[in-house]
PDB file of C-alpha atoms in Angstrom:
ATOM      1  CA  UNK A  26      -0.031  -0.051  -0.129  1.00  0.00           C
ATOM      2  CA  UNK A  27       1.630   3.578  -1.023  1.00  0.00           C
ATOM      3  CA  UNK A  28       0.271   6.838   0.623  1.00  0.00           C
ATOM      4  CA  UNK A  29       1.626  10.240  -0.460  1.00  0.00           C
ATOM      5  CA  UNK A  30       3.165  12.497   2.262  1.00  0.00           C
ATOM      6  CA  UNK A  31       2.252  16.184   1.088  1.00  0.00           C
ATOM      7  CA  UNK A  32       4.529  19.148   1.920  1.00  0.00           C
ATOM      8  CA  UNK A  33       3.751  21.418   4.936  1.00  0.00           C
ATOM      9  CA  UNK A  34       4.468  24.568   2.946  1.00  0.00           C
ATOM     10  CA  UNK A  35       2.787  23.643  -0.459  1.00  0.00           C
ATOM     11  CA  UNK A  36      -0.003  21.027  -0.059  1.00  0.00           C
ATOM     12  CA  UNK A  37       0.124  20.229  -3.695  1.00  0.00           C
ATOM     13  CA  UNK A  38       3.857  18.952  -3.687  1.00  0.00           C
ATOM     14  CA  UNK A  39       4.292  15.420  -2.550  1.00  0.00           C
ATOM     15  CA  UNK A  40       7.559  15.295  -0.399  1.00  0.00           C
ATOM     16  CA  UNK A  41       7.356  11.428   0.260  1.00  0.00           C
ATOM     17  CA  UNK A  42       5.512   7.957  -0.235  1.00  0.00           C
ATOM     18  CA  UNK A  43       4.590   5.796   2.593  1.00  0.00           C
ATOM     19  CA  UNK A  44       5.006   2.149   1.621  1.00  0.00           C
ATOM     20  CA  UNK A  45       3.295  -0.472   3.927  1.00  0.00           C
ATOM     21  CA  UNK A  46       3.244  -4.125   3.449  1.00  0.00           C
ATOM     22  CA  UNK A  47       1.295  -6.875   5.646  1.00  0.00           C
ATOM     23  CA  UNK A  48       1.326 -10.664   5.473  1.00  0.00           C
ATOM     24  CA  UNK A  49      -1.020 -12.994   7.325  1.00  0.00           C
ATOM     25  CA  UNK A  50       0.833 -15.143   9.918  1.00  0.00           C
ATOM     26  CA  UNK A  51      -0.008 -18.660  11.198  1.00  0.00           C
ATOM     27  CA  UNK A  52      -2.499 -17.556  13.655  1.00  0.00           C
ATOM     28  CA  UNK A  53      -4.515 -15.426  11.232  1.00  0.00           C
ATOM     29  CA  UNK A  54      -4.781 -18.141   8.856  1.00  0.00           C
ATOM     30  CA  UNK A  55      -6.143 -20.581  11.523  1.00  0.00           C
ATOM     31  CA  UNK A  56      -8.770 -18.055  12.766  1.00  0.00           C
ATOM     32  CA  UNK A  57      -9.937 -17.946   8.946  1.00  0.00           C
ATOM     33  CA  UNK A  58     -10.141 -21.715   9.049  1.00  0.00           C
ATOM     34  CA  UNK A  59     -11.874 -21.836  12.361  1.00  0.00           C
ATOM     35  CA  UNK A  60     -14.940 -19.977  10.919  1.00  0.00           C
ATOM     36  CA  UNK A  61     -15.171 -22.670   7.947  1.00  0.00           C
ATOM     37  CA  UNK A  62     -17.530 -25.584   8.607  1.00  0.00           C
ATOM     38  CA  UNK A  63     -15.946 -29.179   8.194  1.00  0.00           C
ATOM     39  CA  UNK A  64     -17.917 -32.326   8.636  1.00  0.00           C
ATOM     40  CA  UNK A  65     -16.937 -35.807   9.363  1.00  0.00           C
ATOM     41  CA  UNK A  66     -13.376 -36.840   8.338  1.00  0.00           C
ATOM     42  CA  UNK A  67     -13.011 -33.996   5.785  1.00  0.00           C
ATOM     43  CA  UNK A  68     -10.089 -31.520   6.420  1.00  0.00           C
ATOM     44  CA  UNK A  69      -8.787 -28.331   5.382  1.00  0.00           C
ATOM     45  CA  UNK A  70      -5.316 -27.194   5.504  1.00  0.00           C
ATOM     46  CA  UNK A  71      -3.481 -24.059   4.418  1.00  0.00           C
ATOM     47  CA  UNK A  72       0.189 -24.658   3.185  1.00  0.00           C
ATOM     48  CA  UNK A  73       3.328 -22.689   2.499  1.00  0.00           C
ATOM     49  CA  UNK A  74       5.307 -23.007  -0.817  1.00  0.00           C
ATOM     50  CA  UNK A  75       7.529 -26.031   0.636  1.00  0.00           C
ATOM     51  CA  UNK A  76       4.005 -27.927   1.710  1.00  0.00           C
ATOM     52  CA  UNK A  77       4.342 -27.199   5.426  1.00  0.00           C
ATOM     53  CA  UNK A  78       0.961 -26.927   7.101  1.00  0.00           C
ATOM     54  CA  UNK A  79       0.267 -23.370   8.192  1.00  0.00           C
ATOM     55  CA  UNK A  80      -3.024 -23.795   9.410  1.00  0.00           C
ATOM     56  CA  UNK A  81      -5.570 -26.781   9.543  1.00  0.00           C
ATOM     57  CA  UNK A  82      -9.160 -27.927  10.485  1.00  0.00           C
ATOM     58  CA  UNK A  83     -10.836 -31.033  10.456  1.00  0.00           C
ATOM     59  CA  UNK A  84     -10.576 -34.672  11.682  1.00  0.00           C
ATOM     60  CA  UNK A  85      -9.380 -36.114   8.719  1.00  0.00           C
ATOM     61  CA  UNK A  86      -5.679 -34.607   9.161  1.00  0.00           C
ATOM     62  CA  UNK A  87      -3.674 -35.957  12.180  1.00  0.00           C
ATOM     63  CA  UNK A  88      -2.359 -33.340  14.631  1.00  0.00           C
ATOM     64  CA  UNK A  89       1.111 -34.655  14.042  1.00  0.00           C
ATOM     65  CA  UNK A  90       1.235 -34.136  10.320  1.00  0.00           C
ATOM     66  CA  UNK A  91       3.628 -31.421   9.460  1.00  0.00           C
ATOM     67  CA  UNK A  92       3.625 -31.032   5.747  1.00  0.00           C
ATOM     68  CA  UNK A  93       2.303 -32.450   2.427  1.00  0.00           C
ATOM     69  CA  UNK A  94       4.538 -33.571  -0.226  1.00  0.00           C
ATOM     70  CA  UNK A  95       2.933 -32.557  -3.559  1.00  0.00           C
ATOM     71  CA  UNK A  96       4.696 -33.288  -6.990  1.00  0.00           C
ATOM     72  CA  UNK A  97       5.472 -30.920  -9.451  1.00  0.00           C
ATOM     73  CA  UNK A  98       2.833 -31.594 -11.704  1.00  0.00           C
ATOM     74  CA  UNK A  99      -0.426 -31.526  -9.545  1.00  0.00           C
ATOM     75  CA  UNK A 100       1.583 -28.199  -8.409  1.00  0.00           C
ATOM     76  CA  UNK A 101       1.481 -26.783 -11.828  1.00  0.00           C
ATOM     77  CA  UNK A 102      -2.043 -27.570 -12.331  1.00  0.00           C
ATOM     78  CA  UNK A 103      -3.150 -26.238  -9.023  1.00  0.00           C
ATOM     79  CA  UNK A 104      -1.308 -22.886  -9.773  1.00  0.00           C
ATOM     80  CA  UNK A 105      -3.497 -22.425 -12.709  1.00  0.00           C
ATOM     81  CA  UNK A 106      -6.670 -23.659 -11.360  1.00  0.00           C
ATOM     82  CA  UNK A 107      -7.492 -26.575  -9.092  1.00  0.00           C
ATOM     83  CA  UNK A 108      -5.839 -30.120  -9.029  1.00  0.00           C
ATOM     84  CA  UNK A 109      -8.042 -33.120  -7.838  1.00  0.00           C
ATOM     85  CA  UNK A 110      -6.468 -36.669  -7.105  1.00  0.00           C
ATOM     86  CA  UNK A 111      -5.507 -39.525  -4.845  1.00  0.00           C
ATOM     87  CA  UNK A 112      -3.100 -38.764  -1.944  1.00  0.00           C
ATOM     88  CA  UNK A 113      -1.632 -41.112   0.739  1.00  0.00           C
ATOM     89  CA  UNK A 114      -2.282 -39.739   4.099  1.00  0.00           C
ATOM     90  CA  UNK A 115      -0.247 -41.819   6.684  1.00  0.00           C
ATOM     91  CA  UNK A 116      -1.385 -45.196   5.240  1.00  0.00           C
ATOM     92  CA  UNK A 117      -4.682 -44.031   4.013  1.00  0.00           C
ATOM     93  CA  UNK A 118      -5.862 -42.812   0.638  1.00  0.00           C
ATOM     94  CA  UNK A 119      -7.447 -39.548   0.383  1.00  0.00           C
ATOM     95  CA  UNK A 120      -9.151 -37.783  -2.435  1.00  0.00           C
ATOM     96  CA  UNK A 121      -7.181 -34.333  -2.502  1.00  0.00           C
ATOM     97  CA  UNK A 122      -8.068 -31.005  -4.151  1.00  0.00           C
ATOM     98  CA  UNK A 123      -5.430 -28.507  -4.095  1.00  0.00           C
ATOM     99  CA  UNK A 124      -5.401 -24.892  -5.144  1.00  0.00           C
ATOM    100  CA  UNK A 125      -3.367 -21.803  -5.049  1.00  0.00           C
ATOM    101  CA  UNK A 126      -4.208 -18.383  -3.652  1.00  0.00           C
ATOM    102  CA  UNK A 127      -2.314 -15.475  -5.065  1.00  0.00           C
ATOM    103  CA  UNK A 128      -3.268 -13.065  -2.138  1.00  0.00           C
ATOM    104  CA  UNK A 129      -2.674 -15.385   0.728  1.00  0.00           C
ATOM    105  CA  UNK A 130       0.692 -16.531  -1.228  1.00  0.00           C
ATOM    106  CA  UNK A 131      -0.320 -19.886   0.306  1.00  0.00           C
ATOM    107  CA  UNK A 132      -1.745 -23.335  -0.940  1.00  0.00           C
ATOM    108  CA  UNK A 133      -5.365 -24.296  -0.083  1.00  0.00           C
ATOM    109  CA  UNK A 134      -5.701 -28.344   0.231  1.00  0.00           C
ATOM    110  CA  UNK A 135      -9.398 -29.955   1.040  1.00  0.00           C
ATOM    111  CA  UNK A 136      -9.319 -33.635   1.418  1.00  0.00           C
ATOM    112  CA  UNK A 137     -11.663 -36.575   2.476  1.00  0.00           C
ATOM    113  CA  UNK A 138     -10.885 -40.259   3.009  1.00  0.00           C
ATOM    114  CA  UNK A 139     -11.349 -42.114  -0.400  1.00  0.00           C
ATOM    115  CA  UNK A 140     -13.407 -44.724   1.446  1.00  0.00           C
ATOM    116  CA  UNK A 141     -15.766 -42.083   2.077  1.00  0.00           C
ATOM    117  CA  UNK A 142     -15.557 -40.856  -1.376  1.00  0.00           C
ATOM    118  CA  UNK A 143     -18.865 -42.382  -2.409  1.00  0.00           C
ATOM    119  CA  UNK A 144     -20.666 -40.717   0.023  1.00  0.00           C
ATOM    120  CA  UNK A 145     -19.085 -37.304  -0.842  1.00  0.00           C
ATOM    121  CA  UNK A 146     -19.703 -37.978  -4.627  1.00  0.00           C
ATOM    122  CA  UNK A 147     -21.847 -34.959  -5.300  1.00  0.00           C
ATOM    123  CA  UNK A 148     -19.680 -32.792  -3.274  1.00  0.00           C
ATOM    124  CA  UNK A 149     -16.469 -34.071  -5.036  1.00  0.00           C
ATOM    125  CA  UNK A 150     -18.189 -33.046  -8.524  1.00  0.00           C
ATOM    126  CA  UNK A 151     -18.646 -29.663  -7.503  1.00  0.00           C
ATOM    127  CA  UNK A 152     -15.222 -29.627  -5.776  1.00  0.00           C
ATOM    128  CA  UNK A 153     -13.893 -26.814  -8.198  1.00  0.00           C
ATOM    129  CA  UNK A 154     -16.837 -24.693  -7.189  1.00  0.00           C
ATOM    130  CA  UNK A 155     -16.224 -25.627  -3.182  1.00  0.00           C
ATOM    131  CA  UNK A 156     -12.731 -24.740  -3.609  1.00  0.00           C
ATOM    132  CA  UNK A 157     -13.314 -21.524  -5.687  1.00  0.00           C
ATOM    133  CA  UNK A 158     -15.885 -20.286  -3.064  1.00  0.00           C
ATOM    134  CA  UNK A 159     -13.431 -21.070  -0.049  1.00  0.00           C
ATOM    135  CA  UNK A 160     -10.717 -19.018  -2.039  1.00  0.00           C
ATOM    136  CA  UNK A 161     -13.123 -16.019  -2.401  1.00  0.00           C
ATOM    137  CA  UNK A 162     -13.864 -16.361   1.632  1.00  0.00           C
ATOM    138  CA  UNK A 163     -10.180 -16.695   2.355  1.00  0.00           C
ATOM    139  CA  UNK A 164      -9.459 -13.777   0.100  1.00  0.00           C
ATOM    140  CA  UNK A 165     -12.228 -11.417   1.753  1.00  0.00           C
ATOM    141  CA  UNK A 166     -11.137 -12.467   5.047  1.00  0.00           C
ATOM    142  CA  UNK A 167      -7.409 -11.660   4.159  1.00  0.00           C
ATOM    143  CA  UNK A 168      -8.425  -8.553   2.940  1.00  0.00           C
ATOM    144  CA  UNK A 169     -10.260  -7.776   5.968  1.00  0.00           C
ATOM    145  CA  UNK A 170      -7.179  -8.684   8.051  1.00  0.00           C
ATOM    146  CA  UNK A 171      -4.964  -6.446   5.870  1.00  0.00           C
ATOM    147  CA  UNK A 172      -7.334  -3.660   5.935  1.00  0.00           C
ATOM    148  CA  UNK A 173      -7.528  -3.589   9.857  1.00  0.00           C
ATOM    149  CA  UNK A 174      -3.663  -3.960  10.189  1.00  0.00           C
ATOM    150  CA  UNK A 175      -2.443  -1.738   7.672  1.00  0.00           C
ATOM    151  CA  UNK A 176      -5.042   0.683   6.556  1.00  0.00           C
ATOM    152  CA  UNK A 177      -6.230   1.961   9.867  1.00  0.00           C
ATOM    153  CA  UNK A 178      -2.820   3.016  11.137  1.00  0.00           C
ATOM    154  CA  UNK A 179      -2.090   4.718   7.748  1.00  0.00           C
ATOM    155  CA  UNK A 180      -5.319   6.599   7.992  1.00  0.00           C
ATOM    156  CA  UNK A 181      -4.347   7.842  11.418  1.00  0.00           C
ATOM    157  CA  UNK A 182      -0.986   8.895  10.270  1.00  0.00           C
ATOM    158  CA  UNK A 183      -2.373  10.951   7.245  1.00  0.00           C
ATOM    159  CA  UNK A 184      -5.042  12.480   9.262  1.00  0.00           C
ATOM    160  CA  UNK A 185      -2.453  13.312  11.818  1.00  0.00           C
ATOM    161  CA  UNK A 186      -0.328  15.018   9.152  1.00  0.00           C
ATOM    162  CA  UNK A 187      -2.923  16.834   7.782  1.00  0.00           C
ATOM    163  CA  UNK A 188      -3.927  18.204  11.450  1.00  0.00           C
ATOM    164  CA  UNK A 189      -0.319  19.199  12.349  1.00  0.00           C
ATOM    165  CA  UNK A 190       0.058  20.863   8.844  1.00  0.00           C
ATOM    166  CA  UNK A 191      -2.965  22.957   9.460  1.00  0.00           C
ATOM    167  CA  UNK A 192      -1.328  24.388  12.636  1.00  0.00           C
ATOM    168  CA  UNK A 193      -2.797  22.018  15.399  1.00  0.00           C
ATOM    169  CA  UNK A 194       0.511  21.112  16.791  1.00  0.00           C
ATOM    170  CA  UNK A 195      -0.748  19.866  20.044  1.00  0.00           C
ATOM    171  CA  UNK A 196      -2.223  16.668  18.037  1.00  0.00           C
ATOM    172  CA  UNK A 197      -0.446  13.168  18.645  1.00  0.00           C
ATOM    173  CA  UNK A 198      -1.099  10.125  16.623  1.00  0.00           C
ATOM    174  CA  UNK A 199      -1.444   7.034  18.687  1.00  0.00           C
ATOM    175  CA  UNK A 200       0.558   4.161  16.548  1.00  0.00           C
ATOM    176  CA  UNK A 201       2.212   1.616  18.156  1.00  0.00           C
ATOM    177  CA  UNK A 202       4.769  -0.911  16.693  1.00  0.00           C
ATOM    178  CA  UNK A 203       8.295  -0.569  15.201  1.00  0.00           C
ATOM    179  CA  UNK A 204       7.490  -0.985  11.603  1.00  0.00           C
ATOM    180  CA  UNK A 205       7.888   1.799   9.232  1.00  0.00           C
ATOM    181  CA  UNK A 206       4.325   3.132  10.046  1.00  0.00           C
ATOM    182  CA  UNK A 207       5.020   3.132  13.686  1.00  0.00           C
ATOM    183  CA  UNK A 208       8.359   4.955  13.125  1.00  0.00           C
ATOM    184  CA  UNK A 209       6.514   7.476  10.989  1.00  0.00           C
ATOM    185  CA  UNK A 210       4.173   8.112  13.691  1.00  0.00           C
ATOM    186  CA  UNK A 211       6.860   8.518  16.207  1.00  0.00           C
ATOM    187  CA  UNK A 212       8.415  10.895  13.822  1.00  0.00           C
ATOM    188  CA  UNK A 213       5.463  13.129  13.391  1.00  0.00           C
ATOM    189  CA  UNK A 214       4.512  13.255  17.064  1.00  0.00           C
ATOM    190  CA  UNK A 215       8.362  14.517  17.638  1.00  0.00           C
ATOM    191  CA  UNK A 216       7.847  17.055  14.864  1.00  0.00           C
ATOM    192  CA  UNK A 217       4.472  18.441  16.243  1.00  0.00           C
ATOM    193  CA  UNK A 218       5.958  18.558  19.732  1.00  0.00           C
ATOM    194  CA  UNK A 219       9.026  20.495  18.628  1.00  0.00           C
ATOM    195  CA  UNK A 220       6.625  22.903  16.559  1.00  0.00           C
ATOM    196  CA  UNK A 221       4.465  23.263  19.691  1.00  0.00           C
ATOM    197  CA  UNK A 222       7.365  24.262  21.842  1.00  0.00           C
ATOM    198  CA  UNK A 223       8.822  26.606  19.120  1.00  0.00           C
ATOM    199  CA  UNK A 224       5.212  28.351  18.996  1.00  0.00           C
ATOM    200  CA  UNK A 225       5.201  28.642  22.940  1.00  0.00           C
ATOM    201  CA  UNK A 226       8.775  30.434  23.084  1.00  0.00           C
ATOM    202  CA  UNK A 227       7.643  32.589  20.326  1.00  0.00           C
ATOM    203  CA  UNK A 228       4.273  33.594  22.132  1.00  0.00           C
ATOM    204  CA  UNK A 229       6.291  34.415  25.336  1.00  0.00           C
ATOM    205  CA  UNK A 230       8.596  36.567  23.342  1.00  0.00           C
ATOM    206  CA  UNK A 231       5.983  38.386  21.889  1.00  0.00           C
ATOM    207  CA  UNK A 232       4.125  39.262  24.782  1.00  0.00           C
ATOM    208  CA  UNK A 233       7.572  40.702  26.143  1.00  0.00           C
ATOM    209  CA  UNK A 234       7.828  42.425  22.992  1.00  0.00           C
ATOM    210  CA  UNK A 235       4.659  43.913  22.652  1.00  0.00           C
ATOM    211  CA  UNK A 236       4.914  45.059  26.763  1.00  0.00           C
ATOM    212  CA  UNK A 237       6.947  48.427  25.377  1.00  0.00           C
ATOM    213  CA  UNK A 238       9.891  47.881  27.928  1.00  0.00           C
ATOM    214  CA  UNK A 239      12.181  47.606  25.370  1.00  0.00           C
ATOM    215  CA  UNK A 240      14.511  45.015  27.593  1.00  0.00           C
ATOM    216  CA  UNK A 241      15.311  41.573  26.936  1.00  0.00           C
ATOM    217  CA  UNK A 242      12.880  39.088  28.696  1.00  0.00           C
ATOM    218  CA  UNK A 243      16.294  37.525  30.042  1.00  0.00           C
ATOM    219  CA  UNK A 244      17.808  39.728  32.639  1.00  0.00           C
ATOM    220  CA  UNK A 245      21.132  38.953  34.211  1.00  0.00           C
ATOM    221  CA  UNK A 246      21.203  39.465  37.878  1.00  0.00           C
TER     222      UNK A 246
END
């Protein structure tokens, strides 16, 4: 996400560009999956590019399972669309559907034991639709997470810049963190504090000057 920073002296001139990037972690991905209904021994997993399980849901996948080993051909098919086929799951044959989500930068795997495949035949015929719908759900949830984690502090920072540039030097932004946005917020607060102090000193000096004494406000004694 790119946000322009306009000049204090010339609001029409862009002095800098704020760049922000956010990625979903394992806890965020797990929270997304926890809201997705899973029945019987079906399961759904989100995998990183090496096949390691970043998040999982469903009884059909062992809690001890750490990664999926996917051959190159299914990967190529799944990267362009959806691959469905047999997969060996700790001594059991499963039917697995695999797809790649560019937004999440992760793979989505949905599986069910092959022994239960006939009971799930109608679902498997529409597995492409199910995975596609799930991808939309995941993308929407991911967008919501990104919006909360990135857009809100950026909006706070831009609003703070606008208020300080308009002369409201007492305004401070509340942005935590040590990332670029957090550092920009700290810098803005420091700038506003410095301007506020200069305005206070200038105001004191002006009161002495208008007093008509002709003397400096600082006296040696």
